[in-house]
Coordinates of C-alpha atoms in Angstrom, one line a residue:
M1 CA 42.9 27.6 -147.8
P2 CA 39.6 26.9 -149.4
S3 CA 37.0 29.7 -149.6
N4 CA 33.7 29.6 -147.8
S5 CA 31.9 28.7 -150.9
E6 CA 34.1 25.7 -151.4
F7 CA 33.4 24.5 -147.9
K8 CA 29.7 24.8 -148.5
A9 CA 29.9 22.5 -151.4
M10 CA 31.4 19.7 -149.3
K11 CA 29.3 16.9 -148.1
W12 CA 29.9 14.5 -145.2
R13 CA 30.2 10.8 -145.8
N14 CA 31.0 7.8 -143.6
V15 CA 34.5 6.5 -144.2
G16 CA 34.8 4.1 -141.4
P17 CA 36.3 2.2 -139.8
F18 CA 33.2 0.1 -139.6
L19 CA 33.5 -1.6 -136.3
G20 CA 30.7 0.1 -134.4
G21 CA 30.9 1.7 -131.0
R22 CA 32.0 5.2 -130.1
A23 CA 34.7 7.4 -131.6
S24 CA 36.9 9.2 -129.1
C25 CA 39.3 11.3 -131.3
C26 CA 40.5 11.8 -134.8
V27 CA 43.6 13.8 -136.1
G28 CA 45.0 14.5 -139.5
H29 CA 48.6 14.3 -140.5
P30 CA 50.1 17.8 -140.6
T31 CA 51.5 17.5 -144.2
D32 CA 49.9 14.5 -145.9
K33 CA 46.2 15.2 -146.5
Q34 CA 45.4 11.5 -147.1
V35 CA 46.6 10.3 -143.6
F36 CA 44.3 10.3 -140.6
Y37 CA 44.4 8.5 -137.2
F38 CA 41.2 7.5 -135.4
G39 CA 40.9 6.5 -131.8
H40 CA 38.1 4.2 -130.7
S41 CA 36.5 4.2 -127.3
S42 CA 37.4 0.5 -126.8
G43 CA 38.7 -0.7 -130.2
G44 CA 42.2 0.8 -130.4
L45 CA 44.0 3.1 -132.8
W46 CA 43.5 3.1 -136.5
K47 CA 45.2 4.7 -139.5
T48 CA 44.1 5.5 -143.1
D49 CA 46.6 6.3 -145.9
D50 CA 43.9 7.0 -148.5
A51 CA 41.5 9.5 -146.8
G52 CA 39.3 6.8 -145.3
Q53 CA 38.9 4.2 -148.0
Y54 CA 40.8 1.6 -146.0
W55 CA 41.9 1.5 -142.3
T56 CA 44.6 -0.5 -140.6
P57 CA 45.1 -1.0 -136.8
V58 CA 48.1 0.7 -135.3
G59 CA 49.9 -0.4 -132.1
D60 CA 48.1 -3.6 -131.6
G61 CA 49.8 -5.6 -128.9
Q62 CA 51.7 -2.6 -127.7
F63 CA 49.0 -0.7 -125.8
N64 CA 47.9 -2.3 -122.5
Y65 CA 44.3 -1.2 -123.1
G66 CA 42.1 -0.7 -126.2
S67 CA 40.5 2.5 -125.2
I68 CA 42.0 5.6 -127.0
G69 CA 41.2 9.0 -125.6
A70 CA 43.5 11.5 -127.3
I71 CA 46.0 11.7 -130.1
A72 CA 48.6 14.3 -131.0
I73 CA 51.1 14.5 -133.9
A74 CA 54.1 16.7 -133.9
E75 CA 53.9 19.4 -136.6
T76 CA 57.6 19.6 -137.0
N77 CA 58.2 15.8 -137.1
P78 CA 55.1 13.7 -137.8
N79 CA 57.0 10.6 -136.8
I80 CA 56.5 11.7 -133.2
M81 CA 53.1 11.0 -131.9
Y82 CA 51.5 10.8 -128.5
V83 CA 48.4 8.8 -127.5
G84 CA 46.5 9.0 -124.3
L85 CA 44.4 6.0 -123.2
G86 CA 40.9 5.9 -121.7
E87 CA 37.9 7.5 -123.4
P88 CA 37.0 10.9 -121.9
Q89 CA 33.3 10.8 -122.7
I90 CA 32.3 9.9 -119.1
R91 CA 29.0 8.0 -119.0
N92 CA 27.7 4.9 -117.2
S93 CA 30.2 2.6 -118.9
A94 CA 33.3 4.5 -120.0
S95 CA 36.4 2.5 -120.9
W96 CA 39.6 3.4 -119.1
G97 CA 43.3 3.2 -119.9
D98 CA 46.8 3.4 -118.3
G99 CA 48.1 6.8 -119.3
M100 CA 50.4 8.0 -122.1
Y101 CA 52.2 6.3 -125.0
K102 CA 54.7 7.7 -127.5
T103 CA 56.1 6.7 -130.9
T104 CA 59.1 8.3 -132.7
D105 CA 58.9 6.1 -135.8
G106 CA 55.4 7.0 -137.1
G107 CA 53.5 4.4 -135.1
E108 CA 55.6 1.3 -135.7
T109 CA 56.7 1.0 -132.1
W110 CA 55.2 2.5 -128.9
Q111 CA 56.5 3.1 -125.5
H112 CA 54.5 3.7 -122.3
I113 CA 55.6 7.0 -120.9
G114 CA 53.6 7.4 -117.7
L115 CA 50.5 9.1 -116.2
T116 CA 49.2 5.6 -115.4
G117 CA 46.7 7.0 -112.9
G118 CA 45.2 9.3 -115.5
R119 CA 42.8 6.6 -116.6
H120 CA 40.8 8.9 -118.9
I121 CA 43.1 11.2 -121.0
A122 CA 40.9 13.8 -122.7
K123 CA 43.4 15.9 -124.8
I124 CA 47.0 16.1 -125.7
R125 CA 48.6 19.4 -127.0
L126 CA 52.1 19.8 -128.3
H127 CA 54.1 23.0 -128.5
P128 CA 54.1 24.0 -132.2
T129 CA 57.9 23.9 -132.6
N130 CA 59.1 21.7 -129.7
P131 CA 57.5 18.2 -129.7
N132 CA 59.1 17.4 -126.3
L133 CA 56.9 20.0 -124.6
V134 CA 53.7 18.2 -124.0
Y135 CA 50.5 19.2 -122.2
V136 CA 47.9 16.6 -121.2
A137 CA 44.3 17.0 -120.0
S138 CA 43.5 14.2 -117.6
M139 CA 40.1 13.3 -116.3
G140 CA 41.7 11.0 -113.7
H141 CA 39.4 8.3 -112.3
G142 CA 36.1 8.6 -114.1
F143 CA 33.9 7.5 -111.3
G144 CA 35.5 8.8 -108.1
P145 CA 38.0 11.2 -106.6
S146 CA 41.7 11.1 -107.5
Q147 CA 44.8 13.2 -107.5
E148 CA 45.5 12.4 -111.2
K149 CA 43.0 15.0 -112.5
G150 CA 44.0 18.3 -114.1
V151 CA 46.7 19.4 -116.5
F152 CA 50.1 17.7 -116.7
R153 CA 53.2 19.0 -118.5
S154 CA 56.3 17.2 -119.7
K155 CA 59.3 19.2 -120.9
D156 CA 61.3 16.1 -121.9
G157 CA 59.0 14.2 -124.3
G158 CA 57.3 12.2 -121.5
Q159 CA 60.3 11.1 -119.5
S160 CA 58.9 13.1 -116.5
W161 CA 55.6 14.9 -115.7
E162 CA 54.5 17.7 -113.5
K163 CA 51.0 18.7 -112.5
I164 CA 50.5 22.3 -113.5
L165 CA 46.8 22.7 -112.9
F166 CA 44.7 21.0 -110.2
K167 CA 41.3 22.3 -109.0
S168 CA 40.2 19.4 -106.9
E169 CA 40.1 15.6 -106.6
N170 CA 36.7 15.7 -108.2
A171 CA 37.5 18.0 -111.1
G172 CA 39.2 16.6 -114.3
C173 CA 40.4 18.5 -117.3
I174 CA 38.3 17.8 -120.4
D175 CA 39.9 20.1 -123.0
L176 CA 43.1 22.1 -123.7
I177 CA 43.8 24.7 -126.4
I178 CA 47.1 26.4 -127.1
S179 CA 46.8 29.8 -128.6
P180 CA 48.0 29.9 -132.3
N181 CA 49.3 33.4 -131.6
D182 CA 51.3 32.7 -128.5
P183 CA 52.1 29.1 -127.4
N184 CA 52.6 30.4 -123.8
V185 CA 48.8 31.1 -123.6
I186 CA 46.9 27.9 -122.8
F187 CA 43.2 27.5 -122.1
A188 CA 41.9 24.6 -120.0
A189 CA 38.3 23.4 -119.5
I190 CA 37.6 21.7 -116.2
Y191 CA 34.8 19.1 -115.7
E192 CA 33.7 18.7 -112.1
F193 CA 32.2 15.4 -111.1
E194 CA 29.1 15.4 -108.9
R195 CA 29.6 13.2 -106.0
R196 CA 26.6 11.1 -105.0
T197 CA 26.1 9.0 -101.9

């Protein structure tokens, strides 16, 4: 782990991809420091193998929508990845999606695995040792009430889902954190929509 002085010497630089618009999420590979995935609000999923010098699209033609909201890579098997569609940064023109997708071959092929009504998936968290135990923060419908808001869990890698936290049809989950000390401890942040008539 770098020291604080080493971090202070670091400088930020733009590494792309240079397609404009809004970034929704970015994750690094758990073992390869050169590999990152970037989710665009309406421009799909991208991958770099060289720490940002070049980017290539991932999953083109396999996702039903181009809006990426969340990405998670399994620490124990990086070939297993989950992607949630629909940007979670709700504003006057937020792009939506149709739920969750999964790959087991490092992004070559993707399968739609449900939560279609989620529309805006804000965060995906995986159990640190069990990639089949998946937690999803769903904003649901970004501009109105829906039952697909809250926290959802799958114990079988996305074959089935259960809602484990629901505050109201106007309150979506915007963030999730699993405690690094105890994966049974999970924190969820709820974003309540103001209804206007």
